[in-house]
XYZ file of C-alpha atoms in Angstrom:
708
model
C 0.000 0.000 0.000
C 2.851 2.351 0.840
C 4.489 1.782 -2.551
C 1.182 2.465 -4.331
C 0.826 5.711 -2.379
C 4.379 6.763 -3.269
C 3.763 5.977 -6.930
C 0.572 8.055 -6.807
C 2.421 10.977 -5.215
C 5.219 10.678 -7.769
C 2.714 10.680 -10.631
C 0.910 13.707 -9.232
C 4.219 15.552 -8.782
C 5.251 14.657 -12.331
C 1.926 15.985 -13.681
C 2.287 19.198 -11.703
C 5.841 19.747 -12.963
C 4.769 19.120 -16.580
C 1.863 21.541 -16.335
C 4.035 24.170 -14.645
C 6.628 23.918 -17.414
C 3.967 24.308 -20.103
C 2.410 27.369 -18.459
C 5.875 28.877 -17.917
C 6.662 28.439 -21.614
C 3.460 30.278 -22.542
C 4.291 33.106 -20.160
C 7.855 33.424 -21.431
C 6.632 33.588 -25.028
C 3.770 36.044 -24.553
C 3.790 37.419 -20.990
C 6.447 38.541 -18.513
C 6.182 42.207 -19.451
C 5.384 41.498 -23.100
C 1.878 42.921 -22.702
C 2.931 46.345 -21.419
C 2.295 49.057 -23.980
C -0.153 46.880 -25.910
C -2.455 48.611 -28.363
C -5.406 47.580 -30.471
C -3.958 46.609 -33.848
C -5.266 45.850 -37.329
C -8.594 43.940 -37.145
C -8.943 44.753 -33.424
C -9.826 48.338 -34.359
C -12.819 47.364 -36.505
C -14.066 44.416 -34.439
C -13.668 46.043 -31.015
C -12.772 49.748 -30.900
C -15.204 50.891 -33.624
C -17.813 48.195 -32.985
C -20.822 49.660 -31.154
C -21.943 46.121 -30.238
C -18.806 45.880 -28.081
C -18.365 49.346 -26.601
C -21.890 50.641 -26.073
C -23.897 50.428 -22.857
C -26.464 49.206 -22.016
C -25.981 45.861 -23.750
C -27.746 45.673 -27.097
C -28.590 41.954 -27.161
C -30.484 42.225 -30.441
C -27.516 43.795 -32.216
C -25.049 41.243 -30.848
C -27.136 38.336 -32.162
C -28.092 39.895 -35.505
C -24.821 41.584 -36.481
C -21.639 40.030 -37.812
C -18.285 40.016 -36.022
C -17.422 43.451 -37.434
C -20.634 45.190 -36.330
C -22.549 45.172 -39.637
C -26.011 43.663 -39.967
C -25.734 39.988 -40.912
C -28.308 40.547 -43.673
C -26.479 43.556 -45.107
C -24.825 43.212 -48.504
C -21.644 44.635 -46.906
C -21.511 41.909 -44.237
C -18.741 39.307 -44.247
C -21.271 36.866 -42.671
C -18.802 36.053 -39.890
C -21.378 35.438 -37.139
C -19.569 35.125 -33.774
C -21.948 36.607 -31.179
C -20.418 34.903 -28.141
C -16.977 36.266 -29.024
C -18.476 39.749 -29.403
C -20.312 39.276 -26.100
C -17.036 38.351 -24.370
C -15.453 41.567 -25.638
C -18.511 43.531 -24.515
C -18.419 42.053 -21.004
C -14.729 42.917 -20.703
C -15.502 46.473 -21.811
C -18.334 46.767 -19.278
C -16.226 45.396 -16.403
C -12.685 46.603 -17.160
C -12.965 49.245 -19.844
C -11.563 49.275 -23.350
C -7.862 48.500 -22.860
C -5.833 46.180 -25.052
C -3.534 44.827 -22.315
C -6.177 43.026 -20.247
C -7.847 41.629 -23.379
C -4.532 40.225 -24.583
C -3.875 38.837 -21.119
C -7.139 36.883 -21.279
C -6.054 35.545 -24.678
C -2.823 34.380 -23.044
C -4.727 32.624 -20.257
C -6.871 30.828 -22.826
C -3.736 29.741 -24.689
C -2.361 28.329 -21.417
C -5.621 26.424 -20.860
C -5.556 25.038 -24.409
C -1.955 23.925 -23.974
C -2.847 22.022 -20.791
C -5.921 20.502 -22.448
C -3.770 19.273 -25.326
C -1.305 17.719 -22.877
C -4.147 15.963 -21.062
C -5.670 14.781 -24.347
C -2.487 13.213 -25.695
C -1.767 11.566 -22.328
C -5.139 9.820 -22.559
C -4.534 8.407 -26.051
C -3.726 4.734 -26.472
C -0.470 4.296 -28.384
C 2.021 1.424 -28.343
C 4.562 2.413 -30.975
C 5.917 5.432 -29.029
C 6.076 6.672 -25.426
C 2.708 8.337 -24.736
C 3.962 10.554 -21.887
C 6.744 11.957 -24.051
C 4.319 12.479 -26.918
C 2.035 14.447 -24.607
C 4.563 16.780 -23.000
C 6.624 17.498 -26.142
C 3.547 18.020 -28.364
C 2.006 20.382 -25.811
C 5.324 22.235 -25.420
C 5.542 22.701 -29.187
C 1.951 23.957 -29.178
C 2.741 26.393 -26.344
C 5.775 27.896 -28.087
C 4.890 27.730 -31.787
C 5.206 31.168 -33.458
C 2.255 30.489 -35.787
C -0.022 31.072 -32.779
C 1.154 34.638 -32.244
C -1.601 36.225 -34.313
C -4.301 34.264 -32.479
C -2.863 35.026 -29.028
C -1.522 38.572 -29.503
C -4.265 39.748 -31.852
C -7.343 40.233 -29.685
C -9.746 39.116 -32.422
C -7.920 35.775 -32.229
C -10.187 35.144 -29.223
C -12.527 33.354 -31.648
C -9.779 30.864 -32.546
C -8.802 30.358 -28.907
C -12.376 29.580 -27.857
C -12.834 27.295 -30.857
C -9.615 25.528 -29.860
C -10.743 25.078 -26.266
C -14.140 23.643 -27.215
C -12.495 21.441 -29.861
C -10.109 19.965 -27.288
C -12.890 19.468 -24.724
C -14.936 17.541 -27.283
C -11.933 15.358 -28.159
C -11.368 14.655 -24.455
C -15.045 13.656 -24.119
C -14.671 11.350 -27.109
C -11.605 9.650 -25.628
C -13.276 9.290 -22.221
C -16.270 7.531 -23.804
C -14.367 5.413 -26.335
C -15.826 1.919 -26.596
C -19.026 2.963 -24.831
C -22.507 3.610 -26.119
C -23.013 7.062 -24.604
C -25.860 9.107 -26.126
C -25.318 11.757 -23.447
C -21.736 12.268 -24.616
C -22.831 12.512 -28.255
C -25.519 15.074 -27.422
C -23.077 17.043 -25.258
C -20.516 17.162 -28.071
C -23.146 18.431 -30.523
C -24.253 21.038 -27.961
C -20.654 22.178 -27.479
C -20.298 22.314 -31.270
C -23.319 24.618 -31.453
C -21.773 26.850 -28.775
C -18.415 26.731 -30.558
C -20.035 27.878 -33.810
C -21.195 31.001 -31.962
C -17.533 31.706 -31.190
C -16.141 30.693 -34.602
C -17.887 29.154 -37.599
C -15.112 26.603 -38.130
C -16.336 24.767 -35.011
C -18.774 23.005 -37.338
C -15.887 20.586 -38.044
C -15.700 19.398 -34.401
C -17.950 16.302 -34.875
C -15.753 15.172 -37.797
C -12.689 15.393 -35.561
C -14.534 13.430 -32.873
C -15.374 10.682 -35.372
C -11.691 10.472 -36.301
C -10.665 10.361 -32.632
C -13.236 7.661 -31.808
C -12.102 5.633 -34.823
C -8.473 5.890 -33.635
C -9.108 5.266 -29.960
C -11.281 2.191 -30.562
C -8.659 0.697 -32.878
C -11.044 0.276 -35.809
C -8.086 0.788 -38.157
C -6.950 -2.759 -37.324
C -10.086 -4.232 -38.908
C -10.438 -5.204 -42.570
C -11.484 -2.297 -44.776
C -14.902 -3.853 -45.378
C -15.607 -4.019 -41.643
C -14.315 -0.486 -41.177
C -16.719 0.765 -43.828
C -19.594 -1.036 -42.142
C -18.784 0.591 -38.780
C -18.587 4.037 -40.351
C -21.997 3.500 -41.972
C -23.815 1.934 -39.020
C -22.344 3.340 -35.804
C -25.175 5.353 -34.256
C -23.001 8.142 -32.848
C -21.430 8.749 -36.276
C -24.859 8.995 -37.903
C -26.028 11.388 -35.178
C -22.895 13.503 -35.714
C -23.605 13.729 -39.457
C -27.268 14.642 -38.956
C -26.452 17.072 -36.136
C -23.722 18.796 -38.119
C -26.035 19.125 -41.127
C -28.756 20.620 -38.923
C -26.346 23.097 -37.305
C -24.936 24.133 -40.661
C -28.429 24.611 -42.099
C -29.491 26.682 -39.078
C -26.350 28.799 -39.407
C -27.002 29.494 -43.093
C -30.688 30.193 -42.402
C -29.703 32.836 -39.842
C -27.852 34.729 -42.584
C -30.748 34.175 -45.006
C -28.648 31.701 -47.056
C -26.689 34.637 -48.476
C -23.014 34.347 -49.368
C -20.507 37.039 -48.378
C -19.185 39.303 -51.109
C -15.436 39.809 -50.911
C -13.333 42.091 -53.059
C -10.460 41.015 -55.259
C -8.116 42.951 -52.989
C -9.002 40.514 -50.162
C -8.542 37.267 -52.088
C -7.226 37.536 -55.668
C -7.207 33.742 -56.081
C -10.949 33.359 -55.492
C -11.673 36.135 -58.031
C -9.509 34.726 -60.814
C -11.503 33.748 -63.919
C -9.433 30.672 -64.829
C -10.406 27.440 -63.090
C -6.941 25.885 -63.515
C -5.273 28.924 -61.923
C -7.718 28.879 -59.009
C -7.271 25.133 -58.388
C -3.472 25.141 -58.661
C -3.088 28.307 -56.575
C -5.397 26.952 -53.880
C -3.404 23.716 -53.707
C -0.222 25.726 -53.393
C -1.804 27.732 -50.565
C -2.421 24.494 -48.648
C 1.275 23.749 -48.838
C 2.116 27.350 -47.896
C 0.049 26.980 -44.715
C 1.885 23.775 -43.830
C 5.215 25.458 -44.586
C 4.369 28.300 -42.203
C 3.902 25.706 -39.463
C 7.129 23.916 -40.434
C 9.195 27.077 -40.766
C 7.487 30.066 -39.097
C 10.165 32.548 -40.086
C 8.133 34.483 -42.684
C 5.072 35.648 -40.803
C 2.811 38.449 -41.987
C -0.424 39.887 -40.626
C -1.915 40.061 -44.151
C -1.018 37.804 -47.077
C -3.335 39.420 -49.620
C -2.036 41.406 -52.595
C 1.449 40.597 -53.849
C 2.489 38.092 -51.167
C 1.602 34.885 -53.003
C 1.845 34.917 -56.781
C -0.832 32.972 -58.662
C 0.109 29.531 -59.987
C -0.943 29.703 -63.640
C 0.749 26.601 -65.075
C 1.183 22.954 -64.141
C 4.897 23.435 -64.860
C 5.290 25.935 -62.028
C 8.109 24.624 -59.814
C 6.200 25.585 -56.667
C 3.872 22.651 -57.326
C 6.687 20.330 -56.219
C 5.621 21.156 -52.674
C 2.042 20.129 -53.501
C 3.271 16.838 -54.926
C 5.363 16.295 -51.799
C 2.384 16.925 -49.496
C 0.105 14.502 -51.309
C 2.923 11.941 -51.378
C 3.159 12.131 -47.576
C -0.627 11.888 -47.315
C -0.642 8.820 -49.585
C 2.164 7.222 -47.547
C 0.198 7.821 -44.359
C -2.887 6.215 -45.870
C -0.876 3.181 -46.995
C 0.639 2.763 -43.506
C -2.296 3.806 -41.346
C -2.401 0.469 -39.500
C 1.314 0.531 -38.666
C 1.518 4.272 -37.897
C -1.962 5.285 -36.690
C -0.620 8.305 -34.801
C 0.570 9.836 -38.071
C -2.897 9.397 -39.550
C -4.511 10.926 -36.463
C -2.198 13.942 -36.590
C -2.858 14.503 -40.297
C -6.604 14.209 -39.763
C -6.653 16.674 -36.867
C -4.577 19.068 -38.981
C -6.754 18.833 -42.104
C -10.314 18.651 -40.695
C -10.374 21.984 -38.746
C -8.719 23.687 -41.719
C -11.404 22.660 -44.232
C -13.512 25.869 -43.933
C -10.407 27.964 -44.737
C -9.099 25.643 -47.458
C -10.913 27.262 -50.365
C -13.877 24.897 -50.607
C -15.923 28.011 -49.783
C -14.969 31.563 -50.730
C -13.144 33.365 -47.925
C -11.919 36.931 -47.560
C -8.219 36.158 -47.194
C -5.349 34.399 -48.923
C -3.598 33.136 -45.794
C -4.732 33.986 -42.273
C -2.242 32.749 -39.707
C -4.776 32.749 -36.883
C -6.867 30.143 -38.723
C -3.954 27.724 -38.223
C -4.319 27.796 -34.422
C -6.570 24.710 -34.214
C -5.074 22.803 -37.207
C -1.669 23.207 -35.540
C -2.874 20.771 -32.857
C -2.713 18.032 -35.467
C 0.578 19.387 -36.780
C 2.157 19.226 -33.314
C 0.913 15.657 -32.813
C 2.142 14.583 -36.237
C 5.597 16.150 -36.058
C 6.373 14.953 -32.518
C 4.976 11.497 -33.324
C 7.448 11.276 -36.209
C 10.283 12.586 -34.043
C 9.631 10.036 -31.259
C 9.242 7.193 -33.737
C 12.678 8.030 -35.120
C 14.045 8.540 -31.604
C 12.843 5.091 -30.452
C 14.108 3.532 -33.693
C 17.622 4.616 -32.650
C 17.176 3.057 -29.213
C 20.676 1.557 -29.079
C 22.463 4.390 -30.873
C 23.480 6.717 -28.058
C 25.081 9.303 -30.335
C 21.982 9.720 -32.514
C 19.649 9.894 -29.522
C 21.836 12.563 -27.888
C 21.955 14.504 -31.159
C 18.170 14.316 -31.489
C 17.738 15.548 -27.916
C 20.081 18.494 -28.576
C 18.266 19.353 -31.812
C 14.919 19.252 -30.019
C 16.180 21.600 -27.298
C 17.576 23.942 -29.953
C 14.245 23.847 -31.782
C 12.345 24.909 -28.664
C 14.833 27.694 -27.941
C 14.491 29.058 -31.487
C 10.697 28.716 -31.410
C 10.388 30.597 -28.121
C 12.690 33.401 -29.247
C 10.793 33.743 -32.535
C 7.416 33.743 -30.763
C 8.580 36.391 -28.327
C 9.900 38.492 -31.200
C 6.643 38.097 -33.114
C 4.575 38.931 -30.013
C 6.511 42.216 -29.776
C 5.575 42.954 -33.404
C 1.919 42.686 -32.417
C 2.210 45.276 -29.622
C 1.437 48.182 -31.946
C 0.585 48.793 -35.582
C 3.824 50.567 -36.440
C 5.932 47.497 -35.579
C 3.387 45.137 -37.109
C 3.282 46.914 -40.463
C 7.077 47.268 -40.623
C 7.495 43.536 -40.024
C 5.024 42.811 -42.842
C 6.985 44.998 -45.236
C 10.057 42.813 -44.654
C 8.101 39.667 -45.599
C 5.844 41.044 -48.366
C 7.381 44.240 -49.810
C 5.043 44.026 -52.837
C 1.847 43.708 -50.796
C -0.316 46.717 -51.683
C -2.433 46.298 -48.538
C 0.653 46.586 -46.334
C 1.625 49.877 -47.998
C -1.986 51.057 -47.692
C -2.022 50.362 -43.951
C 1.360 52.041 -43.429
C 0.014 55.104 -45.254
C -3.190 55.073 -43.206
C -1.209 54.913 -39.956
C 1.135 57.667 -41.155
C -1.902 59.881 -41.878
C -3.238 59.294 -38.367
C 0.124 60.247 -36.829
C 0.532 63.339 -39.021
C 3.395 62.032 -41.168
C 1.856 63.110 -44.468
C 5.037 62.750 -46.518
C 5.223 59.075 -45.615
C 1.486 58.687 -46.225
C 1.733 60.128 -49.752
C 4.683 57.868 -50.530
C 3.012 54.622 -49.463
C -0.413 55.432 -50.934
C 1.244 56.047 -54.290
C 3.255 52.841 -53.958
C 0.119 50.841 -53.080
C -1.633 52.206 -56.184
C 1.442 51.484 -58.311
C 1.362 47.855 -57.141
C -2.407 47.563 -57.568
C -3.883 50.348 -59.741
C -7.483 49.272 -58.999
C -7.122 49.653 -55.227
C -10.204 51.807 -54.677
C -9.680 52.397 -50.941
C -6.118 53.632 -51.523
C -7.272 55.892 -54.367
C -9.987 57.413 -52.197
C -7.714 57.933 -49.196
C -5.052 59.521 -51.379
C -7.715 61.871 -52.711
C -8.719 62.755 -49.147
C -5.091 63.462 -48.287
C -4.766 65.835 -51.243
C -8.011 67.535 -50.118
C -6.571 68.134 -46.655
C -3.590 69.828 -48.339
C -5.868 72.098 -50.361
C -5.196 70.398 -53.715
C -8.873 69.980 -54.535
C -8.584 69.202 -58.255
C -6.050 66.433 -57.628
C -8.222 65.146 -54.812
C -11.248 64.979 -57.106
C -9.218 63.148 -59.747
C -8.193 60.322 -57.411
C -11.635 59.967 -55.846
C -13.185 59.720 -59.329
C -10.608 57.036 -60.176
C -11.789 55.099 -57.109
C -15.382 55.388 -58.340
C -14.390 54.141 -61.794
C -13.038 51.002 -60.138
C -16.011 50.585 -57.778
C -19.036 52.716 -58.786
C -21.099 51.544 -55.770
C -18.573 52.917 -53.252
C -20.636 55.044 -50.795
C -17.650 56.480 -48.886
C -16.046 57.620 -52.153
C -19.255 59.366 -53.275
C -19.437 61.119 -49.908
C -15.801 62.242 -50.091
C -16.348 63.468 -53.646
C -19.241 65.539 -52.278
C -16.944 67.015 -49.607
C -14.393 68.023 -52.270
C -17.098 69.537 -54.491
C -18.543 71.411 -51.521
C -15.086 72.844 -50.772
C -14.985 74.019 -54.429
C -18.420 75.640 -53.895
C -19.998 73.262 -56.407
C -22.970 72.832 -54.121
C -25.390 71.260 -56.611
C -22.831 68.666 -57.692
C -21.958 67.970 -54.056
C -25.623 67.289 -53.252
C -25.834 64.835 -56.165
C -22.727 63.000 -54.878
C -24.132 62.833 -51.347
C -27.417 61.440 -52.685
C -25.528 58.719 -54.548
C -23.670 57.829 -51.351
C -27.039 57.447 -49.596
C -28.339 55.380 -52.499
C -25.640 52.772 -51.890
C -25.764 53.036 -48.068
C -29.153 54.223 -46.853
C -28.311 54.848 -43.184
C -24.957 56.524 -43.784
C -24.749 58.708 -40.671
C -21.510 60.526 -41.582
C -22.962 61.416 -44.970
C -25.957 63.118 -43.317
C -23.490 65.076 -41.159
C -21.689 66.306 -44.274
C -24.970 67.224 -45.966
C -25.665 69.338 -42.880
C -22.312 71.059 -43.392
C -23.258 71.651 -47.053
C -26.474 73.411 -46.019
C -24.586 75.406 -43.386
C -22.256 76.788 -46.051
C -25.361 77.858 -48.002
C -26.776 79.461 -44.810
C -29.754 77.081 -44.829
C -29.635 76.676 -41.076
C -32.865 74.758 -40.551
C -31.885 72.154 -43.157
C -28.386 71.888 -41.668
C -29.765 71.325 -38.180
C -32.243 68.723 -39.450
C -29.508 66.652 -41.152
C -27.158 66.811 -38.167
C -29.977 65.620 -35.920
C -30.741 62.774 -38.314
C -27.046 61.892 -38.329
C -26.841 61.508 -34.539
C -30.119 59.584 -34.542
C -28.510 56.993 -36.841
C -25.209 57.008 -34.963
C -25.162 58.896 -31.642
C -21.373 58.508 -31.293
C -20.524 61.389 -33.651
C -18.920 64.230 -31.683
C -18.653 66.619 -34.645
C -22.351 66.378 -35.421
C -23.299 66.955 -31.770
C -20.862 69.896 -31.569
C -22.370 71.500 -34.682
C -25.899 71.157 -33.285
C -24.881 72.659 -29.950
C -22.906 75.474 -31.560
C -25.908 76.440 -33.710
C -28.246 76.408 -30.695
C -25.725 78.454 -28.715
C -25.361 81.029 -31.513
C -29.136 81.356 -31.741
C -29.331 81.860 -27.946
C -31.424 78.696 -27.517
C -29.592 77.901 -24.300
C -32.185 75.606 -22.726
C -32.296 73.492 -25.887
C -28.491 73.425 -25.944
C -28.361 72.109 -22.363
C -31.009 69.473 -23.101
C -29.267 68.284 -26.265
C -25.855 68.269 -24.585
C -27.296 65.980 -21.888
C -28.319 63.542 -24.614
C -24.908 63.782 -26.277
C -23.002 63.140 -23.041
C -24.979 59.968 -22.404
C -23.332 58.555 -25.519
C -20.000 60.405 -25.330
C -19.412 61.179 -21.637
C -15.821 62.370 -22.062
C -16.118 64.220 -25.368
C -14.296 67.517 -24.833
C -16.055 69.519 -27.563
C -19.481 68.766 -26.063
C -18.330 69.486 -22.503
C -16.730 72.743 -23.648
C -19.836 74.038 -25.440
C -22.013 73.055 -22.465
C -19.669 74.989 -20.168
C -19.957 78.060 -22.444
C -23.764 77.881 -22.324
C -23.810 77.471 -18.542
C -21.537 80.497 -18.224
C -23.903 82.627 -20.316
C -26.786 81.518 -18.064
C -24.659 82.572 -15.024
C -24.472 78.992 -13.696
C -20.891 79.741 -12.790
C -20.149 76.818 -10.468
C -21.296 74.157 -12.973
C -19.511 75.933 -15.812
C -16.271 76.142 -13.796
C -16.452 72.402 -13.045
C -16.809 71.553 -16.736
C -14.006 73.910 -17.811
C -11.674 72.320 -15.260
C -12.715 68.889 -16.508
C -11.861 69.639 -20.165
C -8.594 71.280 -19.064
C -7.744 68.082 -17.197
C -8.430 66.098 -20.381
C -6.417 68.510 -22.556
C -4.180 70.744 -20.392
C -2.499 72.409 -23.392
C -5.586 73.855 -25.051
C -5.359 77.628 -25.129
C -9.076 78.137 -25.845
C -10.153 76.288 -22.699
C -8.101 78.606 -20.463
C -9.230 81.655 -22.420
C -12.931 80.851 -21.927
C -12.334 79.942 -18.289
C -10.844 83.417 -17.941
C -13.999 84.907 -19.496
C -16.098 82.949 -16.979
C -14.085 84.280 -14.049
C -14.215 87.765 -15.584
C -18.036 87.632 -15.629
C -18.056 86.071 -12.173
C -15.898 88.951 -10.945
C -13.134 86.610 -9.786
C -10.412 88.943 -10.964
C -7.243 87.133 -9.876
C -8.495 83.785 -11.211
C -9.384 85.480 -14.521
C -5.914 87.043 -14.795
C -4.262 83.696 -14.089
C -6.414 81.900 -16.688
C -5.745 84.566 -19.353
C -1.979 84.447 -18.702
C -1.980 80.660 -18.952
C -3.807 80.864 -22.311
C -1.235 83.376 -23.599
C 1.673 81.229 -22.396
C 0.308 78.206 -24.278
C -0.170 79.974 -27.616
C 0.509 83.686 -27.581
C -0.052 84.240 -31.309
C -3.604 82.831 -31.234
C -4.672 83.994 -27.780
C -5.778 87.432 -29.009
C -9.046 87.398 -27.054
C -7.223 86.433 -23.857
C -4.643 89.181 -24.417
C -7.294 91.844 -25.088
C -9.409 90.780 -22.104
C -6.340 90.680 -19.861
C -5.352 94.181 -20.995
C -8.868 95.499 -20.277
C -8.912 93.804 -16.891
C -5.510 95.192 -15.890
C -6.515 98.718 -17.005
C -9.716 98.417 -14.976
C -7.742 97.384 -11.909
C -5.363 100.285 -12.499
C -8.258 102.788 -12.709
C -9.849 101.339 -9.585
C -6.526 101.657 -7.763
C -6.204 105.328 -8.837
C -9.760 106.057 -7.655
C -9.053 104.469 -4.301
C -5.862 106.534 -3.896
C -7.672 109.788 -4.675
């Protein structure tokens, strides 16, 4: 009994050490200070920062379950049909509890990756294998999964949460399958289908989970030892397999019904292969992409956040030398099929690599060429397969000490390189500047990379760099409508209106139903005082996007320039009705009410605005001005101090605070506020300087009167 107890303690200690090592590897790769300074990058901005379903309170349950992952209506023609409401709900709950910060969201991704690593270790430990050491297979496979650089996008990119949750549910279902192997367990089958349904609400690819469970059950029960005829009979008659097929079909049908059986419409810029007119080119290029995905897992040196335009050249001929990789892959697959009885672990690894990848393999049209985060779950099979092969070779050299030592050293070197590369890649994902620079090193001819660098440069005020990369993006892909439009907008901001109009019209020639381009053309025409033409452009923008809130705001500006104040006010109000998170529209409404001395209306409207934008400085500032005019000095002072705290270097805030104190007859406070405004920007603080001069002269006169 004592020896049994000691063995149990030793086993428990061994398990604890293994799990600790795996978690430590995850933390070294992604944590340990690597999350400090994290920002929302790339797709995070659209799916989280700009997504009202995520960052609006109270919770809009209807929107979460009727919109796609990016915040558009699932039934809209612009929707990508990526329906992941539970992922969106997770983001929303984090926003409600902890606010909108990238660091804590990435930390949760890291925790999920740790959980998935431990689940994989537990899964492989529970598999029945005789040809290799199962414990070694478990710990080394899980360690490779923990440290593999291909996971960086899924873990460090917050939108990779969908992949992480899909991976967790996938592993839980496989563990359930192994636990019930050889049993007739309808409860387990129903639970797996229920988890699949939940998984599909995190990521659509979870629809493949029952197929993986069939493969795992087939492996764990040893059906591969039977004659092929008997195997076929089991596959056709086993009740759980039939239920999986029917359940998967029902879930897939329900999923398609929810999006009204409509297919997403992607642009050529997103996936040039899918838009190619030649069937042979599409088939050959898609086969090459399969090999490219495997190569990224084999050699994760060239990693890029976007593999769209210019990264992967189309395969147009059967004589293309790149097809040698395709031939090699199918040769390995054929070898595995021929030896599946002798090397079942290799077959299992291949199956778990291929099945979860099927939705991204080109059998349906997708909006990407290669998306590294989609390899998160398929890499489970890759890790099993590669370590299975390594251990088989290692055990084959059982009596060759030199070779075994060499293999051990190579394995240690591999893990060291993998961890360093993952850490390096995780640093790339900390902010967009580093991420885009790293992409340029891998895909210098990718027009989308240059477009994103230009967009970021515009946001940071580096217009020279923005011009350079927008032009380069258009040179690489002349029909890049978004780049053409943005370049036109950049020329507009520099006052070159004719050049701006030229580029925006070029964008519309490429994509005539481009609502944002029609709106921006209207803005340019309005700046040229071509008001009738501008109105026509705005109307066309609304034709292609009926509830285009920003367009209504710009129509309001058009009417303002024509001094049609009632029409301007009406369109701004309609704009904020469609999208209440538009500070410029609210500010224009409040400014007009203030100028027309409708102070009570201004206060009422500003209350509404602040419910949606509680920290918007322009709204707070105008409200403070109105309160000051109504002699509500204490409330006005509080708001002025609040906006100054938000932006302590704004001359206008101090200048108007000085005016408030001046009216309030707080002379010293007014003088101090005016002097601060002048010290911030003396050339523009003319009102502060004039008011200060008047105030000082008044004090001087009062002093002379008192002396006399």
